[in-house]
Coordinates of C-alpha atoms in Angstrom, one line a residue:
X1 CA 96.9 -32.7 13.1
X2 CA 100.4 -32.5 15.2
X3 CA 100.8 -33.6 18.6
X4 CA 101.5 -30.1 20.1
X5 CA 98.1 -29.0 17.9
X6 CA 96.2 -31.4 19.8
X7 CA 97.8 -30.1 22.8
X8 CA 96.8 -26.9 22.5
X9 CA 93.7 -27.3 21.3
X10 CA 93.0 -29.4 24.7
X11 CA 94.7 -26.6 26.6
X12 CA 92.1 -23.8 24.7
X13 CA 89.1 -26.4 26.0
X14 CA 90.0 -26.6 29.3
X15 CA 89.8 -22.6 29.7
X16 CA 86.8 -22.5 28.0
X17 CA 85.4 -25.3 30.4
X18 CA 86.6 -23.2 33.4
X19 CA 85.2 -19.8 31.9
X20 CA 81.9 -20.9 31.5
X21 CA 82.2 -22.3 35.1
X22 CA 82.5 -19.2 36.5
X23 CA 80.7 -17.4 34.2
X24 CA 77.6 -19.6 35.5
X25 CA 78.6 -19.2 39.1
X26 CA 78.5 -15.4 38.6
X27 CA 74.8 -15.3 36.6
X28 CA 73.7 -17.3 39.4
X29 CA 74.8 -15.0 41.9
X30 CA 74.0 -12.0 39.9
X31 CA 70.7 -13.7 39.9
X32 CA 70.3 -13.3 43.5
X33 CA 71.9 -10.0 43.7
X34 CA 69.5 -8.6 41.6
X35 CA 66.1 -9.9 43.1
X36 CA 67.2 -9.8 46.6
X37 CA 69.0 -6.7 46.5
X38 CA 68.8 -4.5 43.7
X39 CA 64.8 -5.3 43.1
X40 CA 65.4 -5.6 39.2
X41 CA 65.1 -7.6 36.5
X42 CA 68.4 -9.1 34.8
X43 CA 69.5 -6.7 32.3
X44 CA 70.7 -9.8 30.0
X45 CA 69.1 -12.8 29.1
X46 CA 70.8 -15.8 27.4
X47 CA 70.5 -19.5 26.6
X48 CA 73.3 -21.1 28.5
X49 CA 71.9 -24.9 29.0
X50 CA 72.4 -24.3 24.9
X51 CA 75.9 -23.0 25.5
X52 CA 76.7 -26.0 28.1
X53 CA 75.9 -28.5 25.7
X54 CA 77.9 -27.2 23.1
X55 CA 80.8 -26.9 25.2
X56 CA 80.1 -30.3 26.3
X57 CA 79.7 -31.4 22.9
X58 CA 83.7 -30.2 22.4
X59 CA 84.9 -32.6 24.9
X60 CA 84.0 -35.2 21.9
X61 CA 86.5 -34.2 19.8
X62 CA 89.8 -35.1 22.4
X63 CA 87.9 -38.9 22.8
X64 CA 89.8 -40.2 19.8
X65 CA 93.3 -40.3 18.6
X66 CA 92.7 -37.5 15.9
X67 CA 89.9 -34.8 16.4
X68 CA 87.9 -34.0 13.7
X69 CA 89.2 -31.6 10.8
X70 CA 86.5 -28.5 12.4
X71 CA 87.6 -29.4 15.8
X72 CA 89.3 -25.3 16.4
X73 CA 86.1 -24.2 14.5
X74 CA 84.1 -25.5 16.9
X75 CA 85.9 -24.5 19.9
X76 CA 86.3 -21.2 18.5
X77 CA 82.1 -20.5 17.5
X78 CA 81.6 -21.6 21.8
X79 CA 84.5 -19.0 22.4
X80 CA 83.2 -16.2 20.5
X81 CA 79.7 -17.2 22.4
X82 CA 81.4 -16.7 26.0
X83 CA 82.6 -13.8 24.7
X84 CA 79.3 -12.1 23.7
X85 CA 78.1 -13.2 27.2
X86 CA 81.3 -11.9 29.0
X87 CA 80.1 -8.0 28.0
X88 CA 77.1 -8.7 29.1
X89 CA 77.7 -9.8 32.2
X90 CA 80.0 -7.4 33.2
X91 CA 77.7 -4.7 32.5
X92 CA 75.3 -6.5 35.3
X93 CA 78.1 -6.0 37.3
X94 CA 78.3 -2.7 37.3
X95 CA 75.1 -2.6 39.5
X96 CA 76.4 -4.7 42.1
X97 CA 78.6 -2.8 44.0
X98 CA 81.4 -4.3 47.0
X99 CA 79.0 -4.2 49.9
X100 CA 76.2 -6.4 48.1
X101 CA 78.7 -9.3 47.6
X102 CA 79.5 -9.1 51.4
X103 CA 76.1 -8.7 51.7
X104 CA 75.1 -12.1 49.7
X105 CA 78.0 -14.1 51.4
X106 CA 77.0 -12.8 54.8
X107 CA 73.5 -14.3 54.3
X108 CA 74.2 -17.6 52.0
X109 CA 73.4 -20.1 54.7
X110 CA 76.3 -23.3 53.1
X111 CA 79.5 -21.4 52.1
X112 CA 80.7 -23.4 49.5
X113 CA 84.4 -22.7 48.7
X114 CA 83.7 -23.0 45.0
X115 CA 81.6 -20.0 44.6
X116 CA 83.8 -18.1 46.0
X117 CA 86.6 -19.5 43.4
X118 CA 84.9 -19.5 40.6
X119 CA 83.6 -15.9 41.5
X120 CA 87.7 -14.5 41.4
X121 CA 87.6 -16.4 38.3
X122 CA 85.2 -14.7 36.7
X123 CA 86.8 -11.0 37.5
X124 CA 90.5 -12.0 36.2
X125 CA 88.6 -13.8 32.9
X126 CA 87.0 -11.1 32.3
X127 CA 90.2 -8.7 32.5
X128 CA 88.5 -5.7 34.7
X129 CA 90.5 -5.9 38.0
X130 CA 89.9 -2.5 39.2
X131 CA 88.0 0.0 41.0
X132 CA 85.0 -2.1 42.5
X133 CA 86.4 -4.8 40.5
X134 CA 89.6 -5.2 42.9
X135 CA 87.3 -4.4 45.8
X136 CA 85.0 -7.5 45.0
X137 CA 88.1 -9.2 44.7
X138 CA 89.4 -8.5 47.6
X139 CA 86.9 -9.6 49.7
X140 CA 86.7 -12.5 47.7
X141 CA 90.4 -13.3 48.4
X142 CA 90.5 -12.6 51.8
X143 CA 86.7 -14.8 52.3
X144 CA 89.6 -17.9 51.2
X145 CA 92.2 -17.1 53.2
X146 CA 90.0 -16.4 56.7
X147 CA 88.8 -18.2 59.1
X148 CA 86.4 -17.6 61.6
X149 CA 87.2 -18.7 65.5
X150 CA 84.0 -18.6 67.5
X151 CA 85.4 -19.7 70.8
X152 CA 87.3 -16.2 70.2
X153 CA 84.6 -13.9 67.9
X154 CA 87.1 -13.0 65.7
X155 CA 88.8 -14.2 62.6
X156 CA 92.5 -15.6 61.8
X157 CA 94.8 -16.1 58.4
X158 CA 94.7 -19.7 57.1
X159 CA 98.3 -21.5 57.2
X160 CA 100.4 -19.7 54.3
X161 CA 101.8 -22.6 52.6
X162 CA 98.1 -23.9 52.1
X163 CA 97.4 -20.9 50.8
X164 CA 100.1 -19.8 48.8
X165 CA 99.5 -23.3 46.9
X166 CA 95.9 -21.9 46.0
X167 CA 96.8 -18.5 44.9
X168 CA 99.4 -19.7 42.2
X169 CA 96.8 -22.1 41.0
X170 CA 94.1 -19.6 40.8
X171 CA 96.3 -16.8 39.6
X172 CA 97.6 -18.6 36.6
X173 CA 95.3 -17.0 35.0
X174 CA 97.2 -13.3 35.5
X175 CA 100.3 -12.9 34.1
X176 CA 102.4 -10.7 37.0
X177 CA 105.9 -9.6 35.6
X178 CA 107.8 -8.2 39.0
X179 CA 111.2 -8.2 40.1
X180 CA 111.7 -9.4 44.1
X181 CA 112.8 -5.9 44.9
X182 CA 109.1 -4.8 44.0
X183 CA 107.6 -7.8 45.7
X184 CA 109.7 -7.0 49.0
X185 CA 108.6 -3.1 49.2
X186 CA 105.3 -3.7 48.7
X187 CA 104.8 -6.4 51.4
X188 CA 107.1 -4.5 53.2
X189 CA 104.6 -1.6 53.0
X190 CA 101.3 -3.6 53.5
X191 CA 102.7 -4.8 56.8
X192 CA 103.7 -1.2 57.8
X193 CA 99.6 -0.4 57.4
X194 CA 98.8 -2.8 59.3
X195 CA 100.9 -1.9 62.1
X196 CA 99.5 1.4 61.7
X197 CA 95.8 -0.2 61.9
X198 CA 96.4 -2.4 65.1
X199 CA 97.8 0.4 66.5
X200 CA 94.3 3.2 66.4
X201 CA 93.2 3.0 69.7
X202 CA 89.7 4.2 69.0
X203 CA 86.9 3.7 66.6
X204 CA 87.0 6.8 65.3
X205 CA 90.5 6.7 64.2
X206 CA 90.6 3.4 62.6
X207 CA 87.2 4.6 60.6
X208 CA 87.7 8.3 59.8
X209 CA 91.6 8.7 59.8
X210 CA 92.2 7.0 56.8
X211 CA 93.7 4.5 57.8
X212 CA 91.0 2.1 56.1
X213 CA 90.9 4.2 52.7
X214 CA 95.0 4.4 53.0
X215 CA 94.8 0.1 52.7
X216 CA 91.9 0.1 49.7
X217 CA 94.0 3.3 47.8
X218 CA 97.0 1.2 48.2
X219 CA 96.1 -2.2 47.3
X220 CA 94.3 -0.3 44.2
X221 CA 97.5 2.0 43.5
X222 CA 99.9 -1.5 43.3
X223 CA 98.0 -2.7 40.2
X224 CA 99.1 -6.0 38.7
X225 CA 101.5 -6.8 41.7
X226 CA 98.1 -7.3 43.8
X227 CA 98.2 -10.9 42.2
X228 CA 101.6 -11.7 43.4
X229 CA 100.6 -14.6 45.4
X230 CA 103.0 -13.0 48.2
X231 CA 101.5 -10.0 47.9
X232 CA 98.3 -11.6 48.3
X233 CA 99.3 -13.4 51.6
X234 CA 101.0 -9.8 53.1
X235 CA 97.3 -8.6 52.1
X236 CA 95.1 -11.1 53.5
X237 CA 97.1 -11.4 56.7
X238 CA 96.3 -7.2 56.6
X239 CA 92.6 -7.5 56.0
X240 CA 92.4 -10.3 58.7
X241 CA 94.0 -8.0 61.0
X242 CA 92.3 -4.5 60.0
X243 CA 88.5 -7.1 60.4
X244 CA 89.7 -7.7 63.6
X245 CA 90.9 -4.4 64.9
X246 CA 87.5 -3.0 63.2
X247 CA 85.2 -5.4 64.9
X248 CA 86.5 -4.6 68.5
X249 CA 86.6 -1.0 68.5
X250 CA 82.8 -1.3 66.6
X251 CA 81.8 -3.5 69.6
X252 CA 83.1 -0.6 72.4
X253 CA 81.6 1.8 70.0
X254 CA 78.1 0.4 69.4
X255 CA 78.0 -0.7 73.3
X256 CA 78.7 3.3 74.1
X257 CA 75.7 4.4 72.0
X258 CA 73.3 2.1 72.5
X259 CA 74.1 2.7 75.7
X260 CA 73.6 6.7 75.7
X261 CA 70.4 6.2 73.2
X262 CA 69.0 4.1 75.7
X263 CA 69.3 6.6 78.7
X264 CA 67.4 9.8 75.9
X265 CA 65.0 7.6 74.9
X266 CA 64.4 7.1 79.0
X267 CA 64.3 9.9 79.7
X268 CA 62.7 11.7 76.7
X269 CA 59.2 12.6 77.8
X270 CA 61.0 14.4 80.9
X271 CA 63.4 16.2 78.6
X272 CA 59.9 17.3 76.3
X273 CA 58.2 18.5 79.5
X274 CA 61.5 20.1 80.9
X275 CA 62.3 22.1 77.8
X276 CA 59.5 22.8 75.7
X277 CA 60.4 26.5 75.6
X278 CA 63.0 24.8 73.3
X279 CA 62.0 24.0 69.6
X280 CA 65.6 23.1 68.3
X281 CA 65.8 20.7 71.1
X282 CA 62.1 18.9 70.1
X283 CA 63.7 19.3 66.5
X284 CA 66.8 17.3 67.5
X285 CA 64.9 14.7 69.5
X286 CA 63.1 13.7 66.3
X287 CA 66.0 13.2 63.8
X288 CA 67.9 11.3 66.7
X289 CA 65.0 9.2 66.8
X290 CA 65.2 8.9 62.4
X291 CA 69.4 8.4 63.3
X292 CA 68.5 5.6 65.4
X293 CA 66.3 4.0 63.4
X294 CA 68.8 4.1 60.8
X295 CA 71.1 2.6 63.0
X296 CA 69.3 -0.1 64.5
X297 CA 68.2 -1.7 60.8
X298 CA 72.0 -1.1 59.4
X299 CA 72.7 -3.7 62.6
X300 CA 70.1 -5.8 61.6
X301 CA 71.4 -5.8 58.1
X302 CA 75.0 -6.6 59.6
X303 CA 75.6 -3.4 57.2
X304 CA 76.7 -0.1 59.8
X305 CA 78.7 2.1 57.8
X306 CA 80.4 5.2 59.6
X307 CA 78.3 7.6 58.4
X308 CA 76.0 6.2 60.4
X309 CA 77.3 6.0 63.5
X310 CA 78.5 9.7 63.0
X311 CA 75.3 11.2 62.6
X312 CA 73.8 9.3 65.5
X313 CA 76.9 10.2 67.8
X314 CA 76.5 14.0 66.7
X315 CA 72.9 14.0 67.4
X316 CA 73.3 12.6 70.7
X317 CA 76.0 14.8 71.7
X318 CA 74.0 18.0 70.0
X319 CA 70.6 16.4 72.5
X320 CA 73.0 16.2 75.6
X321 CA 75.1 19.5 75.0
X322 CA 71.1 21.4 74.8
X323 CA 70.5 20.1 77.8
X324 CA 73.3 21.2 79.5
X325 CA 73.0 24.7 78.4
X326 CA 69.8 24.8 79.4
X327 CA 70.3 23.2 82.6
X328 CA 73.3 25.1 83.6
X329 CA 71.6 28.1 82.9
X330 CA 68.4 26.9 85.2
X331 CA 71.3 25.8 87.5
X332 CA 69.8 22.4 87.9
X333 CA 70.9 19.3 86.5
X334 CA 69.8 15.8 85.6
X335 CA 71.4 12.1 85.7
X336 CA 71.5 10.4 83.3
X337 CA 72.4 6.5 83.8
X338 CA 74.2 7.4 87.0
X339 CA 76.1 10.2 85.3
X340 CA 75.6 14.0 84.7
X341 CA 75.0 15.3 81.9
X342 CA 77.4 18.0 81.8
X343 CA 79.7 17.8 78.8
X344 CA 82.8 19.4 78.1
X345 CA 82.8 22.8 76.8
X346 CA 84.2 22.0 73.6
X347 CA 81.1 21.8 71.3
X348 CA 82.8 22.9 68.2
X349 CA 86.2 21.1 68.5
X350 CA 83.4 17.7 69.3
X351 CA 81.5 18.3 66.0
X352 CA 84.5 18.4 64.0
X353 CA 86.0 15.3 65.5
X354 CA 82.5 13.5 65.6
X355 CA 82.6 14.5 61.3
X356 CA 86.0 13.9 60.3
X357 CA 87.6 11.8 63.2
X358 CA 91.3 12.4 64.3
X359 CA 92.8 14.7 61.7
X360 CA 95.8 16.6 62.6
X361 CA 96.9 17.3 59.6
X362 CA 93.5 19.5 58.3
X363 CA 91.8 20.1 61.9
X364 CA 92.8 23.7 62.0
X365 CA 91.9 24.5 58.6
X366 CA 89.0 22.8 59.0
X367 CA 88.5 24.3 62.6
X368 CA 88.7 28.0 60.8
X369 CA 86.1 27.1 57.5
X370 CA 83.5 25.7 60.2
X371 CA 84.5 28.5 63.0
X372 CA 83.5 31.2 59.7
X373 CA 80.3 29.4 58.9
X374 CA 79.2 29.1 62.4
X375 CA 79.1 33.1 62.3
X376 CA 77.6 33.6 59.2
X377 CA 73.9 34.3 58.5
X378 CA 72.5 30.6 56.7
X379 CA 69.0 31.5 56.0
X380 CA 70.0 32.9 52.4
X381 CA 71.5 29.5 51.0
X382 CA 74.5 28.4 49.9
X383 CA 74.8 30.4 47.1
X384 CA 74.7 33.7 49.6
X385 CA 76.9 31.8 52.2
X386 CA 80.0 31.2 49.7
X387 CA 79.4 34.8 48.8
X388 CA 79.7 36.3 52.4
X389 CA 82.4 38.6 53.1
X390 CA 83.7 37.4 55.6
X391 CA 84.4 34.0 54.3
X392 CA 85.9 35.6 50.5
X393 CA 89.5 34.5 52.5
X394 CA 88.7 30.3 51.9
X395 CA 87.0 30.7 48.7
X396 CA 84.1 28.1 49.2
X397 CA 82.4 26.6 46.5
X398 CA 78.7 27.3 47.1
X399 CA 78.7 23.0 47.3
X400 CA 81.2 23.2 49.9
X401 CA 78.9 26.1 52.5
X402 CA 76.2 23.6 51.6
X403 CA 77.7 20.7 52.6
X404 CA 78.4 22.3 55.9
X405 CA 74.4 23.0 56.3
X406 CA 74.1 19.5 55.5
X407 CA 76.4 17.7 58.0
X408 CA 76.0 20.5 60.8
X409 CA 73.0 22.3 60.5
X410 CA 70.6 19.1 59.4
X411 CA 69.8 21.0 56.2
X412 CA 68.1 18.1 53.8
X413 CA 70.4 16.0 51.6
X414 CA 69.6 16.6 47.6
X415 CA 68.9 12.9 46.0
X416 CA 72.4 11.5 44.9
X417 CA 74.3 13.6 47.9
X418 CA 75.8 11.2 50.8
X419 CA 77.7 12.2 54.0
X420 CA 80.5 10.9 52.5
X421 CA 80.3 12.9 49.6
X422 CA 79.9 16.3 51.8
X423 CA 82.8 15.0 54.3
X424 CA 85.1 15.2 51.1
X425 CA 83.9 18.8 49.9
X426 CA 85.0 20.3 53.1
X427 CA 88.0 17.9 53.1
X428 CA 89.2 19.2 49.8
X429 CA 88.0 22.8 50.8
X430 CA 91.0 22.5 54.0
X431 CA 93.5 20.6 52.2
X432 CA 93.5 23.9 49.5
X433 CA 93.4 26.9 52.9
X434 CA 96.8 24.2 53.9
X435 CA 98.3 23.6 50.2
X436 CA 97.6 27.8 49.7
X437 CA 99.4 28.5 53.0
X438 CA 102.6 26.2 52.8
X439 CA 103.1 27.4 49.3
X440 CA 103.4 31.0 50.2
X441 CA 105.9 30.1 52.6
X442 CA 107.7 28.2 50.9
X443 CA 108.1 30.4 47.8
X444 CA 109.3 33.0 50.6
X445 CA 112.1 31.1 51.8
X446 CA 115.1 32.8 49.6
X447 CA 116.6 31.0 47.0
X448 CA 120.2 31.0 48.3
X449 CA 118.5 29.2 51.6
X450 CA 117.5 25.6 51.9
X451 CA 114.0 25.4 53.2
X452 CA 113.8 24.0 56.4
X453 CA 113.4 20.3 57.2
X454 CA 110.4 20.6 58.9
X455 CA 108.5 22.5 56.1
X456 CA 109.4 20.2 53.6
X457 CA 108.0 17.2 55.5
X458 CA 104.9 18.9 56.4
X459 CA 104.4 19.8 52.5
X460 CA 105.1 16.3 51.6
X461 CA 102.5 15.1 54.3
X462 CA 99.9 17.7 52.2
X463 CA 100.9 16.5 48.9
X464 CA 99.8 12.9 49.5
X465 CA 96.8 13.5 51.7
X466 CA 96.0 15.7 48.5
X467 CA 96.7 12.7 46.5
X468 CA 94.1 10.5 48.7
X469 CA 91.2 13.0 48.3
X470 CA 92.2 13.2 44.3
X471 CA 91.4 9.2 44.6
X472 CA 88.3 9.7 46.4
X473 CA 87.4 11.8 44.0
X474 CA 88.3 9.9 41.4
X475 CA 86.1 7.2 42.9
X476 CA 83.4 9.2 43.1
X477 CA 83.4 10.2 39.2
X478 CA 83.6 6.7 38.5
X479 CA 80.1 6.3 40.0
X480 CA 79.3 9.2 37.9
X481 CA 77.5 6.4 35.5
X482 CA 74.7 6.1 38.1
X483 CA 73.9 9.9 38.8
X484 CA 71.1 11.4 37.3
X485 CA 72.0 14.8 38.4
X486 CA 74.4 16.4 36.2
X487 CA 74.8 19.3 38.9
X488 CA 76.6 16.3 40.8
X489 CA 79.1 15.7 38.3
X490 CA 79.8 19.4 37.6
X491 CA 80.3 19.9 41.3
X492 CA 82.4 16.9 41.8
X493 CA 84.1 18.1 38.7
X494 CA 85.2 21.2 39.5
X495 CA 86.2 21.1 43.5
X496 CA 88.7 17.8 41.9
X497 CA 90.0 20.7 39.9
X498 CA 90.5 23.1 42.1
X499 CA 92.3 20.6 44.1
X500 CA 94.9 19.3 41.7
X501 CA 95.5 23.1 40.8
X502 CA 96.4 23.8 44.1
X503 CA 98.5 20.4 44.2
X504 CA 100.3 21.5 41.1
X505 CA 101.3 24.6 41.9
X506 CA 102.4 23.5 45.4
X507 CA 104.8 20.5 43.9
X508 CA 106.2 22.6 41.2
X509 CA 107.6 25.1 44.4
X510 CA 108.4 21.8 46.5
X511 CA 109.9 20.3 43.2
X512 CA 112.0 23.2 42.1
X513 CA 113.5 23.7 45.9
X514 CA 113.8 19.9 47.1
X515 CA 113.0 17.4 43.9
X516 CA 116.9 16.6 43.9
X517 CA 116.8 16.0 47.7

């Protein structure tokens, strides 16, 4: 056997030594993910003490001048075991979605630098680096290249030389073929999201205005030059930022609603005795106390998501705006926490915000589909509601009136349904009325004319927030493994549809009149 054999075959040890290392780490942790979080039995079960010792056994064969002549055999049989395990293990995965891992890190009392490693390891070994694969990852990355300052409560990038160091060595194991001009525009763009994020002055904004989804869309869109190690510095320097800006606008956020569910749940046995001519009220004071509830073991789970918050917020508001009717028609009025409780008189134009955030872009078209609905008689269903006449104009899916009852008229969630999931219906239900609208104007504008500036920048706004719902959609079908519900699929199915139709036909107008520009 040749020098450069014996190389190699070294060099085809030492990855398998390192595979199995994080192959391990990630069974262990799998281990935990599934009893303390998923309740369930491993869906796997193999011998790896047995695999250990015969990839122990190889390290033998490099001990003496010339390995033995079944030296590749052997290395190959432990290869080919890894292998079978490798499927195996990444079908666990599939279970053990992003916010478990944070989860599992958040409450593993030594953090040991080498999990975390060998974790990242485990994800570019096994080749699957997207969707919730390049989420975990993320996090992953940015756990190395954080750290925590408790004198300040927030968290700060780790020196970039340091780190750059550890990326190469733990990215050898990607190949990433880029030219600099690629490298340059994509850090050049990660920094301009950031910017964008540090500058949302509220909560809502930085939560609901996709700013967030804009960062995880892009750092999935960039595919192979995420592993650029300066990519990977522009991007931890991002999420360290975008944690930060988060985690202060949470704080104001949280202090504001603890703060106004402290002062109902005062003053709630005066409201009940005040206003029991009013049912819907009573009604509301119960599913703010299930919304709070909620939202009080999400914080002790270190786990809020936004949903949460919005339903809380929207309950409170919708407790608070009863009372003032009721009030101002009694001509009375009551303090609460030094303040009255006298609202503005904007209760639709507060709902939609409180759902969808800071959305100037679809707020009117969204504005108009809830402004129909709000008129329209629900008793009959969604299915009767989609069919009204008065709403044939917007074309609902019977999903779409439903997911209005859902998020606005407290009308009970089916099984696998999520706010989230009814947010983007209605999203994708505006983004159409929009896309509809600028295409009939734009196919009006004569062909000796150029279309005006403005136009074309609005359309081209529409065509990639149409893109970012397409994504969230496409997220959502890739969950389509875990539903149960077939009517879920269909639905999701058919409104992505709908969408890209609309998207087609308005690009091929905006192609035809402005491509060359």
């Amino acid at each position: 056997m040749s020098v450069a054999e014996i190389g190699q075959l070294h060099r085809r040890y030492v990855r398998l030594s390192d595979t199995f290392k994080a192959f391990w780490t990630f069974h262990q942790f799998a281990s935990s993910a599934y009893k303390n979080f998923l309740q369930l039995s491993l869906p796997y079960n193999f011998d790896f003490q047995r695999l250990y010792e015969s990839i122990r056994a190889t390290s033998e064969l490099f001990q003496s001048a010339a390995p033995p002549p079944d030296a590749a055999a052997r290395i190959e049989r432990c290869e080919s075991d890894l292998q079978k395990i490798a499927a195996a293990l990444m079908a666990a995965d599939l279970a053990i979605k992003p916010s478990i891992l944070r989860r599992f890190f958040e409450k593993l009392k030594q953090q040991d630098e080498k999990i975390v490693f060998n974790l990242i390891k485990f994800y570019l070994y096994s080749g699957r680096l997207s969707g919730d694969q390049r989420d975990k990852i993320d996090f992953l990355i940015t756990k190395i290249g954080e750290e925590y300052l408790e004198d300040r409560g927030d968290f700060r990038a780790r020196d970039s030389g340091e780190l750059k160091g550890q990326f190469q060595g733990l990215l050898s194991i990607v190949q990433v073929r880029a030219d600099e001009e690629d490298i340059a525009r994509v850090v050049r763009q990660i920094r301009e999201i950031k910017e964008q994020i540090l500058d949302a002055p509220e909560f809502e904004q930085l939560a609901s205005g996709n700013l967030l989804e804009r960062l995880r869309s892009f750092k999935h869109e960039i595919g192979e030059l995420y592993f650029h190690p300066d990519v990977l510095l522009a991007i931890v320097d991002c999420n360290v930022a975008a944690k930060n800006r988060f985690l202060r606008l949470y704080r104001e956020e949280e202090q504001q609603i603890l703060a106004d569910s402290q002062r109902l749940v005062t003053h709630e046995e005066a409201i009940r005795k005040r206003l029991t001519s009013n049912p819907e009220l009573i009604d509301e004071i119960e599913r703010f106390r299930q919304f709070k509830q909620e939202f009080d073991e999400s914080r002790a789970r270190s786990d809020v998501k936004h949903t949460v918050i919005t339903r809380l917020k929207m309950s409170i508001h919708a407790i608070l705006s009863e009372i003032e009717s009721e009030l101002d028609a009694a001509g009375d009025g009551v303090v609460f926490g030094g303040r009255s409780v006298v609202l503005d008189s904007a209760p639709r134009a507060d709902r939609i915000e409180a759902s969808f955030g800071a959305d100037p872009l679809l707020y009117d078209h969204l504005a108009r589909i809830i402004g129909l609905l709000d008129e329209v008689d629900v008793t009959g269903g969604e299915e009767q509601i989609a069919s009204h006449p008065s709403l044939h104009p917007i074309r609902l899916e019977p999903w779409e009136a439903g997911a209005y009852l859902k998020l606005f008229r407290n009308a009970p969630m089916e099984e696998e349904e999520t706010n989230d999931l009814m947010l983007l219906y209605l999203r994708a239900a505006a983004i159409r009325l929009l896309i509809d609208e600028q295409a009939r104007k734009l196919a009006t504008v004569p062909e000796s004319d150029d279309p005006s500036p403005t136009l074309l920048v609005a359309i081209r706004e529409s065509l990639d927030r149409a893109k970012e719902l397409d994504q969230m959609f496409g997220d959502s079908l890739h969950e389509g493994i875990y539903f149960t519900d077939p009517k879920v699929l269909h639905r999701l199915y058919r409104s992505r549809f709908r969408l890209l139709r609309g998207f087609s036909g308005l690009w091929l107008i905006y192609d035809q009149r402005a491509g060359a520009a």
